[in-house]
Structures are given as structure tokens and as C-alpha cells.
Amino acid sequence: MITGIYTTNSIDSTKFILERSGATIVVVDDAKQMEKVREIKKQMPHLKVIIQTREPYAETSQGFYTWDELALMDTDDVEQEYLNRRADIAANDCCSLIYTSGTTGHPKGVMLSHDNLVFVSKSGCKFEGMKAPEVVVSYLPLSHIAAQIVDIYACLFCAGTTYFAERDALKGSLAKTLKSVRPTRFLGVPRVYEKMQEKMMQIGSRQNCLMRAIAGWAKGVALQHHLDRMAGKNPSSFQYQIAKKFILSKVKLALGFDRCLTFASGAGMIKNCYTSHVFLSAHYELLFFYVCCELRR
């Protein structure tokens, strides 16, 4: 059984989750998180091992290990124990504990079973038509079930590939990762899409009148195309085909979305009606024009 802890959780929230989950092993990414767990380890006798994955490593001692030290350990003598434990897992056993962030009190946990996660992953892959070789970028917290399902379980089910973004993805580096990876599926919370729109509008405000006019035309044509599709019509606008071929396709390529088939939003409602029509449309394209103008400079 696994559980995740947000890196922003306080020491008290972290201690609460570790106590309630009965965790015996904790994996942290940096020295800051290592020191947070080190401070509370002495109060939790059931916690045996803490592993840090990223350099620079904090000082290690009994029960504290670096990822490099872990990689050098001889595991031959525990291979049979691992196989025995794996054989003991039942479909309705708890696989993952999902906790809230604890902003309004103690974090609240939900138990998700193996068959629950398998069913949701299988159903999602079937509904979306996901099959190898799918490619996703993992940048949302894996302590949240949405990222776990899409980035881990669904990719395992359809033999996909998960690329892990840099830690500062939501502070600016995500765009670079997307252009490098060119994902086939993309999941974001509403705020991610809102930040994309805000950046595009900011760039668009610096364009000359001609560029703004072209952008306005492309947005209008594409929006109408997708509204018609949502209404059950079969649009075949010549203007849309022109905009798609000469403007929108190049924008998607520049942003790394040229292979993307599905764009999903979760964990909240996209409040802006225009944003919902645009970003959740089949091609996810029209507001990207402003970015393309900036990239061509």
C-alpha cells in the first residue's frame, strides 16, 4: 500500500498522515523534505527507513539512506520475500491511500483498492481509445488521484510512456518539456489552462493591429467550428481548414501539442465559458496563435 504527501504539507500534517497510514518507509526528494521527516521520526517507532532521491543529500545515519546507497544494496536475499508478498495481494486489498492537503483541518484519507484502480484505468483507456505508444508528461502532484491514474496506472495499462517534468514545471519550465516530449494526452487543472490563457492574452496585447486581426479571425473561425461540433453538426468550413493548415497546426507544433489527441481538465470547474469552449475542444488550438507569434520572433 502506498500514500502520497504534498511537499507543502506542514510537519503536523505530515506526522498525522504517517501515523494514520502506518507507513514504514518514506521516500522524499530533497534535503528539505528529509529534515521534515527526520524531525518527527523519533515519535514514530513504526517508521523504519527514509530515502532521499535528489542531491544534495542531507547527512545520513541509521535508517536514513540516499538513492545512490539504495541502488548499491544487494537484494538477492529478499527476492523470495518480495514474491511471497506479491502473491498475497488480493483484488480488494487497499492499494493506495489518497489524502487531502489538510488546509481545513487534519488531512482526510480515502482507501482505493487494486481492482478499483485497475477498473478506472482500464475504463478510461477504453473510453479515450488509449493504446501504445501513448506519451504523457507528469507534472501534477502524484499524491493526487488524477495524476496517479493518468500518469501511472493508465500508462501501465496501455504500455505508455511517462516523462516526469522538472520540479518548477508550474513556474515556467512545463512549456519547454511539452515541446521536447510532444505528449499524446494532456491533463490539467483549471488553473493550468487559465494561466495559459493569461499568458497568451498578455502576448497578444503586444502584437500590432494586423496580427491581432488575424488572431481574432482565427479564433472566431475555430470557435464556431467547435461550437458546431458540440451541437452535433458536421462542420466543413473552408475558412477553418485554411486557418488550421496555415496557422493552427504550426502553433500546435511550436507548443508541443501536435500529437495530442486528448486534453482533459479535472479537480474543479473551468469558470470562463470561453475558456471551456476553447481549451476543451477537440483540437485545443485557437488561443495558441498568440504564442506562435511570439515564438517566431
PDB file of C-alpha atoms in Angstrom:
ATOM      1  CA  MET A   1       0.000   0.000   0.000  1.00  0.00           C
ATOM      2  CA  ILE A   2       1.233   3.478  -0.836  1.00  0.00           C
ATOM      3  CA  THR A   3       0.229   7.017   0.057  1.00  0.00           C
ATOM      4  CA  GLY A   4       1.417  10.444  -1.014  1.00  0.00           C
ATOM      5  CA  ILE A   5       2.193  13.574   0.985  1.00  0.00           C
ATOM      6  CA  TYR A   6       2.164  17.035  -0.555  1.00  0.00           C
ATOM      7  CA  THR A   7       5.530  18.774  -0.287  1.00  0.00           C
ATOM      8  CA  THR A   8       3.639  21.818   1.041  1.00  0.00           C
ATOM      9  CA  ASN A   9       2.185  19.878   3.984  1.00  0.00           C
ATOM     10  CA  SER A  10       3.169  21.116   7.412  1.00  0.00           C
ATOM     11  CA  ILE A  11       5.148  18.963   9.826  1.00  0.00           C
ATOM     12  CA  ASP A  12       1.962  18.293  11.809  1.00  0.00           C
ATOM     13  CA  SER A  13       0.046  17.182   8.685  1.00  0.00           C
ATOM     14  CA  THR A  14       2.958  15.013   7.589  1.00  0.00           C
ATOM     15  CA  LYS A  15       3.136  13.390  11.017  1.00  0.00           C
ATOM     16  CA  PHE A  16      -0.627  12.808  11.007  1.00  0.00           C
ATOM     17  CA  ILE A  17      -0.541  11.022   7.628  1.00  0.00           C
ATOM     18  CA  LEU A  18       2.460   8.875   8.549  1.00  0.00           C
ATOM     19  CA  GLU A  19       0.822   7.847  11.807  1.00  0.00           C
ATOM     20  CA  ARG A  20      -2.604   7.086  10.336  1.00  0.00           C
ATOM     21  CA  SER A  21      -1.227   5.210   7.333  1.00  0.00           C
ATOM     22  CA  GLY A  22       1.214   3.170   9.417  1.00  0.00           C
ATOM     23  CA  ALA A  23       3.990   3.884   6.912  1.00  0.00           C
ATOM     24  CA  THR A  24       7.261   2.002   7.454  1.00  0.00           C
ATOM     25  CA  ILE A  25       9.184   3.538   4.520  1.00  0.00           C
ATOM     26  CA  VAL A  26       9.208   7.158   3.371  1.00  0.00           C
ATOM     27  CA  VAL A  27      10.723   8.420   0.113  1.00  0.00           C
ATOM     28  CA  VAL A  28      11.473  12.158  -0.139  1.00  0.00           C
ATOM     29  CA  ASP A  29      13.006  14.139  -2.966  1.00  0.00           C
ATOM     30  CA  ASP A  30      15.264  16.707  -1.296  1.00  0.00           C
ATOM     31  CA  ALA A  31      17.047  17.641   1.900  1.00  0.00           C
ATOM     32  CA  LYS A  32      14.244  19.981   2.987  1.00  0.00           C
ATOM     33  CA  GLN A  33      11.697  17.164   2.998  1.00  0.00           C
ATOM     34  CA  MET A  34      14.259  14.827   4.571  1.00  0.00           C
ATOM     35  CA  GLU A  35      14.719  17.175   7.532  1.00  0.00           C
ATOM     36  CA  LYS A  36      10.944  17.454   7.929  1.00  0.00           C
ATOM     37  CA  VAL A  37      10.632  13.675   8.313  1.00  0.00           C
ATOM     38  CA  ARG A  38      13.808  13.417  10.388  1.00  0.00           C
ATOM     39  CA  GLU A  39      12.262  15.789  12.919  1.00  0.00           C
ATOM     40  CA  ILE A  40       9.279  13.536  13.538  1.00  0.00           C
ATOM     41  CA  LYS A  41      10.819  10.075  13.049  1.00  0.00           C
ATOM     42  CA  LYS A  42      11.701   9.643  16.699  1.00  0.00           C
ATOM     43  CA  GLN A  43       7.988   9.969  17.548  1.00  0.00           C
ATOM     44  CA  MET A  44       7.052   7.117  15.184  1.00  0.00           C
ATOM     45  CA  PRO A  45       8.696   3.807  16.061  1.00  0.00           C
ATOM     46  CA  HIS A  46       6.939   2.075  13.127  1.00  0.00           C
ATOM     47  CA  LEU A  47       8.843   4.282  10.631  1.00  0.00           C
ATOM     48  CA  LYS A  48      11.972   2.317   9.739  1.00  0.00           C
ATOM     49  CA  VAL A  49      13.532   3.834   6.600  1.00  0.00           C
ATOM     50  CA  ILE A  50      13.685   7.273   4.967  1.00  0.00           C
ATOM     51  CA  ILE A  51      15.170   7.536   1.478  1.00  0.00           C
ATOM     52  CA  GLN A  52      16.189  10.766  -0.272  1.00  0.00           C
ATOM     53  CA  THR A  53      16.270  10.673  -4.086  1.00  0.00           C
ATOM     54  CA  ARG A  54      17.816  14.012  -5.091  1.00  0.00           C
ATOM     55  CA  GLU A  55      21.134  15.680  -4.414  1.00  0.00           C
ATOM     56  CA  PRO A  56      22.439  17.482  -2.453  1.00  0.00           C
ATOM     57  CA  TYR A  57      21.877  14.793   0.121  1.00  0.00           C
ATOM     58  CA  ALA A  58      21.263  15.522   3.777  1.00  0.00           C
ATOM     59  CA  GLU A  59      23.502  13.849   6.330  1.00  0.00           C
ATOM     60  CA  THR A  60      22.593  10.169   6.607  1.00  0.00           C
ATOM     61  CA  SER A  61      22.523   7.938   9.680  1.00  0.00           C
ATOM     62  CA  GLN A  62      20.862   4.728  10.809  1.00  0.00           C
ATOM     63  CA  GLY A  63      17.541   4.444   8.992  1.00  0.00           C
ATOM     64  CA  PHE A  64      18.327   7.296   6.574  1.00  0.00           C
ATOM     65  CA  TYR A  65      19.557   6.484   3.076  1.00  0.00           C
ATOM     66  CA  THR A  66      20.313   8.184  -0.217  1.00  0.00           C
ATOM     67  CA  TRP A  67      19.038   6.853  -3.526  1.00  0.00           C
ATOM     68  CA  ASP A  68      22.608   6.024  -4.551  1.00  0.00           C
ATOM     69  CA  GLU A  69      23.095   3.907  -1.435  1.00  0.00           C
ATOM     70  CA  LEU A  70      19.831   2.109  -2.119  1.00  0.00           C
ATOM     71  CA  ALA A  71      20.895   1.280  -5.677  1.00  0.00           C
ATOM     72  CA  LEU A  72      24.059  -0.413  -4.396  1.00  0.00           C
ATOM     73  CA  MET A  73      22.287  -2.715  -1.933  1.00  0.00           C
ATOM     74  CA  ASP A  74      22.243  -6.462  -2.560  1.00  0.00           C
ATOM     75  CA  THR A  75      18.596  -7.575  -2.782  1.00  0.00           C
ATOM     76  CA  ASP A  76      19.081 -11.250  -3.670  1.00  0.00           C
ATOM     77  CA  ASP A  77      18.272 -12.385  -0.137  1.00  0.00           C
ATOM     78  CA  VAL A  78      14.863 -10.646  -0.137  1.00  0.00           C
ATOM     79  CA  GLU A  79      13.715 -11.700  -3.603  1.00  0.00           C
ATOM     80  CA  GLN A  80      11.612 -14.581  -2.291  1.00  0.00           C
ATOM     81  CA  GLU A  81      10.014 -12.388   0.359  1.00  0.00           C
ATOM     82  CA  TYR A  82       9.025  -9.930  -2.354  1.00  0.00           C
ATOM     83  CA  LEU A  83       7.444 -12.721  -4.427  1.00  0.00           C
ATOM     84  CA  ASN A  84       5.559 -14.025  -1.390  1.00  0.00           C
ATOM     85  CA  ARG A  85       4.154 -10.612  -0.559  1.00  0.00           C
ATOM     86  CA  ARG A  86       3.116 -10.006  -4.154  1.00  0.00           C
ATOM     87  CA  ALA A  87       1.301 -13.349  -4.240  1.00  0.00           C
ATOM     88  CA  ASP A  88      -0.616 -12.394  -1.083  1.00  0.00           C
ATOM     89  CA  ILE A  89      -2.167  -9.271  -2.687  1.00  0.00           C
ATOM     90  CA  ALA A  90      -5.912  -9.612  -3.299  1.00  0.00           C
ATOM     91  CA  ALA A  91      -8.037  -7.578  -5.697  1.00  0.00           C
ATOM     92  CA  ASN A  92      -9.978  -5.872  -2.915  1.00  0.00           C
ATOM     93  CA  ASP A  93      -6.919  -5.042  -0.796  1.00  0.00           C
ATOM     94  CA  CYS A  94      -6.061  -1.364  -0.363  1.00  0.00           C
ATOM     95  CA  CYS A  95      -3.550  -0.244  -2.983  1.00  0.00           C
ATOM     96  CA  SER A  96      -3.399   3.497  -2.443  1.00  0.00           C
ATOM     97  CA  LEU A  97      -4.377   5.922   0.312  1.00  0.00           C
ATOM     98  CA  ILE A  98      -5.291   9.354  -1.028  1.00  0.00           C
ATOM     99  CA  TYR A  99      -5.184  12.193   1.497  1.00  0.00           C
ATOM    100  CA  THR A 100      -6.432  15.746   1.165  1.00  0.00           C
ATOM    101  CA  SER A 101      -3.932  18.571   1.574  1.00  0.00           C
ATOM    102  CA  GLY A 102      -5.204  19.362   5.070  1.00  0.00           C
ATOM    103  CA  THR A 103      -5.935  23.052   4.537  1.00  0.00           C
ATOM    104  CA  THR A 104      -9.124  22.966   6.653  1.00  0.00           C
ATOM    105  CA  GLY A 105      -8.003  20.549   9.360  1.00  0.00           C
ATOM    106  CA  HIS A 106      -6.350  17.150   9.505  1.00  0.00           C
ATOM    107  CA  PRO A 107      -5.899  15.501   6.070  1.00  0.00           C
ATOM    108  CA  LYS A 108      -8.706  13.092   5.231  1.00  0.00           C
ATOM    109  CA  GLY A 109      -7.799   9.753   3.667  1.00  0.00           C
ATOM    110  CA  VAL A 110      -9.636   7.509   1.209  1.00  0.00           C
ATOM    111  CA  MET A 111      -8.711   3.859   0.575  1.00  0.00           C
ATOM    112  CA  LEU A 112      -8.592   2.779  -3.068  1.00  0.00           C
ATOM    113  CA  SER A 113      -8.353  -0.933  -3.833  1.00  0.00           C
ATOM    114  CA  HIS A 114      -6.364  -2.667  -6.558  1.00  0.00           C
ATOM    115  CA  ASP A 115      -9.487  -3.583  -8.512  1.00  0.00           C
ATOM    116  CA  ASN A 116     -10.778  -0.017  -8.177  1.00  0.00           C
ATOM    117  CA  LEU A 117      -7.667   1.437  -9.786  1.00  0.00           C
ATOM    118  CA  VAL A 118      -7.486  -1.279 -12.445  1.00  0.00           C
ATOM    119  CA  PHE A 119     -11.146  -0.769 -13.393  1.00  0.00           C
ATOM    120  CA  VAL A 120     -10.863   3.023 -13.614  1.00  0.00           C
ATOM    121  CA  SER A 121      -7.626   2.832 -15.621  1.00  0.00           C
ATOM    122  CA  LYS A 122      -8.990   0.193 -17.987  1.00  0.00           C
ATOM    123  CA  SER A 123     -12.276   2.048 -18.488  1.00  0.00           C
ATOM    124  CA  GLY A 124     -10.510   5.353 -19.068  1.00  0.00           C
ATOM    125  CA  CYS A 125      -8.143   3.857 -21.633  1.00  0.00           C
ATOM    126  CA  LYS A 126     -11.040   2.195 -23.436  1.00  0.00           C
ATOM    127  CA  PHE A 127     -13.177   5.359 -23.434  1.00  0.00           C
ATOM    128  CA  GLU A 128     -10.338   7.546 -24.728  1.00  0.00           C
ATOM    129  CA  GLY A 129      -9.007   4.912 -27.120  1.00  0.00           C
ATOM    130  CA  MET A 130      -5.605   4.948 -25.426  1.00  0.00           C
ATOM    131  CA  LYS A 131      -3.137   2.386 -26.728  1.00  0.00           C
ATOM    132  CA  ALA A 132       0.614   2.093 -27.162  1.00  0.00           C
ATOM    133  CA  PRO A 133       2.572   4.175 -27.845  1.00  0.00           C
ATOM    134  CA  GLU A 134       0.898   6.820 -25.637  1.00  0.00           C
ATOM    135  CA  VAL A 135       3.055   9.594 -24.161  1.00  0.00           C
ATOM    136  CA  VAL A 136       2.193  11.780 -21.157  1.00  0.00           C
ATOM    137  CA  VAL A 137       4.008  14.417 -19.114  1.00  0.00           C
ATOM    138  CA  SER A 138       3.729  14.035 -15.345  1.00  0.00           C
ATOM    139  CA  TYR A 139       3.830  17.418 -13.639  1.00  0.00           C
ATOM    140  CA  LEU A 140       0.839  17.404 -11.256  1.00  0.00           C
ATOM    141  CA  PRO A 141       1.302  16.080  -7.675  1.00  0.00           C
ATOM    142  CA  LEU A 142       1.274  12.290  -7.629  1.00  0.00           C
ATOM    143  CA  SER A 143      -0.292  12.430  -4.177  1.00  0.00           C
ATOM    144  CA  HIS A 144      -3.491  13.368  -6.057  1.00  0.00           C
ATOM    145  CA  ILE A 145      -5.514  10.557  -7.635  1.00  0.00           C
ATOM    146  CA  ALA A 146      -5.890  12.316 -11.006  1.00  0.00           C
ATOM    147  CA  ALA A 147      -2.150  12.307 -11.672  1.00  0.00           C
ATOM    148  CA  GLN A 148      -1.801   8.760 -10.338  1.00  0.00           C
ATOM    149  CA  ILE A 149      -4.464   7.421 -12.695  1.00  0.00           C
ATOM    150  CA  VAL A 150      -3.260   9.173 -15.856  1.00  0.00           C
ATOM    151  CA  ASP A 151       0.499   9.243 -15.313  1.00  0.00           C
ATOM    152  CA  ILE A 152       0.982   5.842 -13.678  1.00  0.00           C
ATOM    153  CA  TYR A 153      -1.870   3.328 -13.842  1.00  0.00           C
ATOM    154  CA  ALA A 154      -3.342   4.207 -17.251  1.00  0.00           C
ATOM    155  CA  CYS A 155       0.117   4.312 -18.810  1.00  0.00           C
ATOM    156  CA  LEU A 156       0.926   0.918 -17.319  1.00  0.00           C
ATOM    157  CA  PHE A 157      -2.321  -0.491 -18.657  1.00  0.00           C
ATOM    158  CA  CYS A 158      -1.810   0.753 -22.223  1.00  0.00           C
ATOM    159  CA  ALA A 159       2.004   0.331 -22.247  1.00  0.00           C
ATOM    160  CA  GLY A 160       2.502   4.082 -22.487  1.00  0.00           C
ATOM    161  CA  THR A 161       5.492   6.251 -21.595  1.00  0.00           C
ATOM    162  CA  THR A 162       5.543   8.802 -18.772  1.00  0.00           C
ATOM    163  CA  TYR A 163       8.010  11.696 -18.798  1.00  0.00           C
ATOM    164  CA  PHE A 164       8.480  13.479 -15.488  1.00  0.00           C
ATOM    165  CA  ALA A 165       8.687  17.259 -15.730  1.00  0.00           C
ATOM    166  CA  GLU A 166      11.108  19.433 -13.798  1.00  0.00           C
ATOM    167  CA  ARG A 167      10.161  20.455 -10.285  1.00  0.00           C
ATOM    168  CA  ASP A 168       9.498  24.037 -11.405  1.00  0.00           C
ATOM    169  CA  ALA A 169       7.112  22.944 -14.176  1.00  0.00           C
ATOM    170  CA  LEU A 170       4.265  25.143 -12.972  1.00  0.00           C
ATOM    171  CA  LYS A 171       6.635  28.078 -12.627  1.00  0.00           C
ATOM    172  CA  GLY A 172       7.621  28.135 -16.293  1.00  0.00           C
ATOM    173  CA  SER A 173       9.559  25.043 -17.403  1.00  0.00           C
ATOM    174  CA  LEU A 174       6.485  22.995 -18.406  1.00  0.00           C
ATOM    175  CA  ALA A 175       6.332  24.672 -21.822  1.00  0.00           C
ATOM    176  CA  LYS A 176       9.884  23.548 -22.612  1.00  0.00           C
ATOM    177  CA  THR A 177       9.122  19.988 -21.509  1.00  0.00           C
ATOM    178  CA  LEU A 178       5.982  19.825 -23.643  1.00  0.00           C
ATOM    179  CA  LYS A 179       7.890  20.912 -26.749  1.00  0.00           C
ATOM    180  CA  SER A 180      10.535  18.276 -26.079  1.00  0.00           C
ATOM    181  CA  VAL A 181       8.186  15.375 -25.246  1.00  0.00           C
ATOM    182  CA  ARG A 182       5.197  16.136 -27.545  1.00  0.00           C
ATOM    183  CA  PRO A 183       2.624  14.257 -25.430  1.00  0.00           C
ATOM    184  CA  THR A 184      -0.314  12.385 -26.947  1.00  0.00           C
ATOM    185  CA  ARG A 185      -2.530  13.101 -23.898  1.00  0.00           C
ATOM    186  CA  PHE A 186      -2.590  16.074 -21.524  1.00  0.00           C
ATOM    187  CA  LEU A 187      -4.303  16.578 -18.173  1.00  0.00           C
ATOM    188  CA  GLY A 188      -4.506  19.849 -16.313  1.00  0.00           C
ATOM    189  CA  VAL A 189      -6.443  21.506 -13.521  1.00  0.00           C
ATOM    190  CA  PRO A 190      -8.417  24.644 -14.454  1.00  0.00           C
ATOM    191  CA  ARG A 191      -5.731  26.981 -13.162  1.00  0.00           C
ATOM    192  CA  VAL A 192      -3.171  25.496 -15.595  1.00  0.00           C
ATOM    193  CA  TYR A 193      -5.380  26.365 -18.547  1.00  0.00           C
ATOM    194  CA  GLU A 194      -6.216  29.765 -17.107  1.00  0.00           C
ATOM    195  CA  LYS A 195      -2.506  30.567 -16.801  1.00  0.00           C
ATOM    196  CA  MET A 196      -2.015  29.524 -20.437  1.00  0.00           C
ATOM    197  CA  GLN A 197      -4.792  31.851 -21.491  1.00  0.00           C
ATOM    198  CA  GLU A 198      -3.493  34.716 -19.376  1.00  0.00           C
ATOM    199  CA  LYS A 199      -0.026  34.382 -20.899  1.00  0.00           C
ATOM    200  CA  MET A 200      -1.441  34.269 -24.412  1.00  0.00           C
ATOM    201  CA  MET A 201      -3.588  37.338 -23.845  1.00  0.00           C
ATOM    202  CA  GLN A 202      -0.575  39.148 -22.423  1.00  0.00           C
ATOM    203  CA  ILE A 203       1.474  38.310 -25.512  1.00  0.00           C
ATOM    204  CA  GLY A 204      -1.418  39.178 -27.799  1.00  0.00           C
ATOM    205  CA  SER A 205      -1.714  42.659 -26.317  1.00  0.00           C
ATOM    206  CA  ARG A 206       1.803  43.426 -27.602  1.00  0.00           C
ATOM    207  CA  GLN A 207       1.022  42.490 -31.231  1.00  0.00           C
ATOM    208  CA  ASN A 208       0.344  45.025 -33.974  1.00  0.00           C
ATOM    209  CA  CYS A 209      -3.126  45.614 -35.410  1.00  0.00           C
ATOM    210  CA  LEU A 210      -2.647  43.212 -38.343  1.00  0.00           C
ATOM    211  CA  MET A 211      -1.555  40.325 -36.123  1.00  0.00           C
ATOM    212  CA  ARG A 212      -4.430  40.949 -33.709  1.00  0.00           C
ATOM    213  CA  ALA A 213      -6.870  40.982 -36.624  1.00  0.00           C
ATOM    214  CA  ILE A 214      -5.538  37.665 -37.954  1.00  0.00           C
ATOM    215  CA  ALA A 215      -5.689  36.188 -34.470  1.00  0.00           C
ATOM    216  CA  GLY A 216      -9.238  37.403 -33.995  1.00  0.00           C
ATOM    217  CA  TRP A 217     -10.289  35.855 -37.281  1.00  0.00           C
ATOM    218  CA  ALA A 218      -8.620  32.512 -36.468  1.00  0.00           C
ATOM    219  CA  LYS A 219     -10.190  32.413 -33.018  1.00  0.00           C
ATOM    220  CA  GLY A 220     -13.631  33.218 -34.329  1.00  0.00           C
ATOM    221  CA  VAL A 221     -13.495  30.626 -37.092  1.00  0.00           C
ATOM    222  CA  ALA A 222     -12.146  27.890 -34.798  1.00  0.00           C
ATOM    223  CA  LEU A 223     -14.593  28.679 -32.004  1.00  0.00           C
ATOM    224  CA  GLN A 224     -17.555  28.425 -34.356  1.00  0.00           C
ATOM    225  CA  HIS A 225     -16.197  25.151 -35.736  1.00  0.00           C
ATOM    226  CA  HIS A 226     -16.070  23.577 -32.281  1.00  0.00           C
ATOM    227  CA  LEU A 227     -19.429  25.019 -31.216  1.00  0.00           C
ATOM    228  CA  ASP A 228     -20.950  23.367 -34.270  1.00  0.00           C
ATOM    229  CA  ARG A 229     -19.319  20.070 -33.354  1.00  0.00           C
ATOM    230  CA  MET A 230     -20.635  20.337 -29.792  1.00  0.00           C
ATOM    231  CA  ALA A 231     -24.116  20.931 -31.223  1.00  0.00           C
ATOM    232  CA  GLY A 232     -23.898  17.643 -33.124  1.00  0.00           C
ATOM    233  CA  LYS A 233     -23.320  19.206 -36.528  1.00  0.00           C
ATOM    234  CA  ASN A 234     -20.717  18.106 -39.059  1.00  0.00           C
ATOM    235  CA  PRO A 235     -18.871  21.353 -39.837  1.00  0.00           C
ATOM    236  CA  SER A 236     -16.872  21.628 -43.044  1.00  0.00           C
ATOM    237  CA  SER A 237     -15.907  25.303 -43.040  1.00  0.00           C
ATOM    238  CA  PHE A 238     -13.391  26.223 -45.727  1.00  0.00           C
ATOM    239  CA  GLN A 239     -12.173  29.093 -43.554  1.00  0.00           C
ATOM    240  CA  TYR A 240     -11.484  26.687 -40.707  1.00  0.00           C
ATOM    241  CA  GLN A 241      -9.496  24.389 -42.988  1.00  0.00           C
ATOM    242  CA  ILE A 242      -7.385  27.369 -44.115  1.00  0.00           C
ATOM    243  CA  ALA A 243      -6.830  28.542 -40.529  1.00  0.00           C
ATOM    244  CA  LYS A 244      -5.975  25.030 -39.401  1.00  0.00           C
ATOM    245  CA  LYS A 245      -3.476  24.358 -42.190  1.00  0.00           C
ATOM    246  CA  PHE A 246      -1.603  27.653 -42.221  1.00  0.00           C
ATOM    247  CA  ILE A 247      -1.905  28.896 -38.629  1.00  0.00           C
ATOM    248  CA  LEU A 248      -3.257  26.490 -36.033  1.00  0.00           C
ATOM    249  CA  SER A 249      -1.239  23.411 -36.990  1.00  0.00           C
ATOM    250  CA  LYS A 250       2.006  25.376 -36.816  1.00  0.00           C
ATOM    251  CA  VAL A 251       1.061  26.753 -33.427  1.00  0.00           C
ATOM    252  CA  LYS A 252       0.376  23.300 -32.013  1.00  0.00           C
ATOM    253  CA  LEU A 253       3.707  22.090 -33.366  1.00  0.00           C
ATOM    254  CA  ALA A 254       5.524  25.002 -31.739  1.00  0.00           C
ATOM    255  CA  LEU A 255       3.873  24.261 -28.393  1.00  0.00           C
ATOM    256  CA  GLY A 256       4.482  20.509 -28.470  1.00  0.00           C
ATOM    257  CA  PHE A 257       0.795  19.649 -28.858  1.00  0.00           C
ATOM    258  CA  ASP A 258       0.907  18.498 -32.469  1.00  0.00           C
ATOM    259  CA  ARG A 259       0.438  14.830 -31.433  1.00  0.00           C
ATOM    260  CA  CYS A 260      -2.025  15.458 -28.611  1.00  0.00           C
ATOM    261  CA  LEU A 261      -5.390  13.720 -29.049  1.00  0.00           C
ATOM    262  CA  THR A 262      -7.000  14.365 -25.668  1.00  0.00           C
ATOM    263  CA  PHE A 263      -6.946  17.404 -23.390  1.00  0.00           C
ATOM    264  CA  ALA A 264      -8.690  16.913 -20.061  1.00  0.00           C
ATOM    265  CA  SER A 265      -9.467  19.141 -17.115  1.00  0.00           C
ATOM    266  CA  GLY A 266     -10.271  17.978 -13.605  1.00  0.00           C
ATOM    267  CA  ALA A 267     -10.392  18.819  -9.891  1.00  0.00           C
ATOM    268  CA  GLY A 268     -12.654  21.820 -10.488  1.00  0.00           C
ATOM    269  CA  MET A 269     -14.854  23.709 -12.907  1.00  0.00           C
ATOM    270  CA  ILE A 270     -13.438  25.931 -15.636  1.00  0.00           C
ATOM    271  CA  LYS A 271     -15.379  29.072 -14.824  1.00  0.00           C
ATOM    272  CA  ASN A 272     -14.784  31.004 -18.017  1.00  0.00           C
ATOM    273  CA  CYS A 273     -17.278  29.826 -20.659  1.00  0.00           C
ATOM    274  CA  TYR A 274     -14.997  30.959 -23.476  1.00  0.00           C
ATOM    275  CA  THR A 275     -12.103  29.014 -21.987  1.00  0.00           C
ATOM    276  CA  SER A 276     -14.175  25.838 -21.662  1.00  0.00           C
ATOM    277  CA  HIS A 277     -15.281  26.005 -25.309  1.00  0.00           C
ATOM    278  CA  VAL A 278     -11.752  26.675 -26.457  1.00  0.00           C
ATOM    279  CA  PHE A 279      -9.445  24.560 -24.322  1.00  0.00           C
ATOM    280  CA  LEU A 280     -11.660  21.501 -24.090  1.00  0.00           C
ATOM    281  CA  SER A 281     -12.381  21.411 -27.808  1.00  0.00           C
ATOM    282  CA  ALA A 282     -11.171  18.555 -29.984  1.00  0.00           C
ATOM    283  CA  HIS A 283      -8.072  20.303 -31.312  1.00  0.00           C
ATOM    284  CA  TYR A 284      -7.201  22.678 -28.478  1.00  0.00           C
ATOM    285  CA  GLU A 285      -5.781  25.185 -30.790  1.00  0.00           C
ATOM    286  CA  LEU A 286      -7.165  28.629 -31.332  1.00  0.00           C
ATOM    287  CA  LEU A 287      -5.730  30.610 -28.428  1.00  0.00           C
ATOM    288  CA  PHE A 288      -2.271  29.253 -29.240  1.00  0.00           C
ATOM    289  CA  PHE A 289      -1.913  31.699 -32.115  1.00  0.00           C
ATOM    290  CA  TYR A 290      -0.505  34.453 -29.918  1.00  0.00           C
ATOM    291  CA  VAL A 291       2.196  32.142 -28.605  1.00  0.00           C
ATOM    292  CA  CYS A 292       3.175  31.233 -32.132  1.00  0.00           C
ATOM    293  CA  CYS A 293       3.586  34.916 -32.961  1.00  0.00           C
ATOM    294  CA  GLU A 294       5.946  35.246 -30.011  1.00  0.00           C
ATOM    295  CA  LEU A 295       7.930  32.112 -30.934  1.00  0.00           C
ATOM    296  CA  ARG A 296       8.519  33.353 -34.462  1.00  0.00           C
ATOM    297  CA  ARG A 297      10.327  36.490 -33.315  1.00  0.00           C
TER     298      ARG A 297
END
